[in-house]
Coordinates of C-alpha atoms in Angstrom, one line a residue:
M1 CA -18.6 65.4 -58.0
L2 CA -16.6 67.9 -56.7
Q3 CA -13.8 67.6 -59.5
S4 CA -16.8 67.9 -61.8
N5 CA -17.6 71.3 -60.5
G6 CA -14.2 73.0 -60.7
W7 CA -13.1 71.9 -56.8
D8 CA -10.0 70.3 -56.1
G9 CA -9.6 67.5 -52.9
V10 CA -7.9 65.0 -51.1
W11 CA -9.0 61.9 -49.2
A12 CA -7.5 62.6 -45.4
D13 CA -6.3 59.2 -44.5
S14 CA -5.9 60.4 -40.9
Y15 CA -5.1 57.3 -39.4
R16 CA -2.3 56.9 -42.1
R17 CA -1.5 61.0 -41.6
K18 CA -1.8 60.8 -45.3
F19 CA -3.7 62.6 -48.2
R20 CA -5.0 60.9 -51.4
V21 CA -7.0 61.4 -54.7
A22 CA -7.2 57.5 -55.1
M23 CA -7.3 54.6 -53.5
P24 CA -5.0 52.6 -53.9
G25 CA -2.6 55.4 -54.7
E26 CA 0.0 57.2 -53.8
S27 CA -0.2 59.8 -50.8
V28 CA -0.3 63.4 -51.7
A29 CA 1.0 66.5 -50.6
L30 CA -1.7 69.7 -50.0
P31 CA -1.1 73.2 -51.9
P32 CA -0.2 75.6 -49.8
H33 CA -3.0 77.8 -49.1
A34 CA -5.2 74.5 -48.0
E35 CA -1.5 73.1 -46.1
E36 CA -1.8 75.8 -44.3
V37 CA -5.4 75.7 -43.4
Y38 CA -4.9 72.2 -42.4
Q39 CA -1.8 72.8 -40.5
R40 CA -4.0 76.2 -37.8
I41 CA -6.9 74.0 -37.5
K42 CA -4.8 71.0 -36.4
A43 CA -2.3 72.6 -34.1
R44 CA -5.7 74.5 -32.6
S45 CA -7.3 70.7 -32.0
G46 CA -4.1 69.6 -30.2
K47 CA -4.6 66.6 -32.1
R48 CA -3.3 64.2 -35.0
G49 CA -6.3 62.8 -36.2
G50 CA -10.4 64.4 -36.8
C51 CA -10.1 65.1 -39.5
W52 CA -13.2 64.7 -42.0
D53 CA -12.9 62.4 -44.7
I54 CA -12.7 64.9 -47.3
F55 CA -11.2 68.0 -47.6
A56 CA -11.6 70.3 -51.0
W57 CA -11.3 73.7 -51.8
K58 CA -12.0 76.1 -55.0
D59 CA -11.2 80.0 -55.1
G60 CA -10.4 80.5 -51.5
Q61 CA -13.2 78.3 -50.0
F62 CA -12.7 75.5 -48.4
I63 CA -15.4 72.6 -47.4
F64 CA -14.6 69.2 -45.0
L65 CA -17.2 66.7 -45.7
E66 CA -17.3 63.5 -43.9
L67 CA -19.1 60.2 -45.0
K68 CA -20.5 58.2 -42.4
R69 CA -22.7 54.6 -43.1
T70 CA -26.5 54.3 -42.0
K71 CA -26.3 52.4 -39.0
K72 CA -23.0 51.5 -38.9
D73 CA -21.4 54.7 -38.0
I74 CA -20.7 57.6 -36.0
I75 CA -19.2 60.7 -36.2
R76 CA -16.3 60.8 -34.1
P77 CA -14.9 62.8 -31.3
N78 CA -11.7 63.9 -32.3
Q79 CA -13.9 64.9 -35.1
I80 CA -16.2 66.7 -32.8
L81 CA -13.1 68.1 -32.1
W82 CA -11.6 68.9 -35.8
L83 CA -14.6 71.1 -35.9
Q84 CA -14.8 73.5 -33.1
A85 CA -11.4 73.8 -34.5
A86 CA -11.7 74.5 -37.7
L87 CA -14.8 76.9 -36.4
D88 CA -12.0 78.9 -33.8
T89 CA -9.4 79.5 -36.5
G90 CA -12.6 81.1 -38.5
V91 CA -13.9 78.2 -41.2
S92 CA -17.6 79.2 -41.6
A93 CA -20.0 76.0 -40.1
D94 CA -21.4 76.5 -43.7
S95 CA -18.0 75.1 -44.9
F96 CA -19.4 71.2 -42.9
L97 CA -21.1 68.9 -44.5
L98 CA -22.2 65.1 -43.5
I99 CA -23.2 62.4 -45.0
E100 CA -25.3 59.5 -44.9
W101 CA -25.1 57.0 -47.2
N102 CA -26.3 53.7 -47.6
P103 CA -25.2 50.5 -49.4
E104 CA -28.8 49.4 -49.9
S105 CA -30.4 52.1 -51.8

């Protein structure tokens, strides 16, 4: 959906420290403007993990999306820390979206 609306982005595989555009798939590098934002937030958080599931960009805007399965998944402390670090570095709260999904719907 993001790509059909002109966004580029990656799945942030924090566990393996990689970015991907498909599963399965090879890891990809972030473009310089996205890498700068990612590294700035990572440095502020002081942690290697916590980046939200999807990191996307379009026309100088950045968004982070976190997907949680209904009644099976919760937001993790590192993800809250990532959000706070991003806000501290000037990323807008409007750049974050939490999506709850249910496979039965």
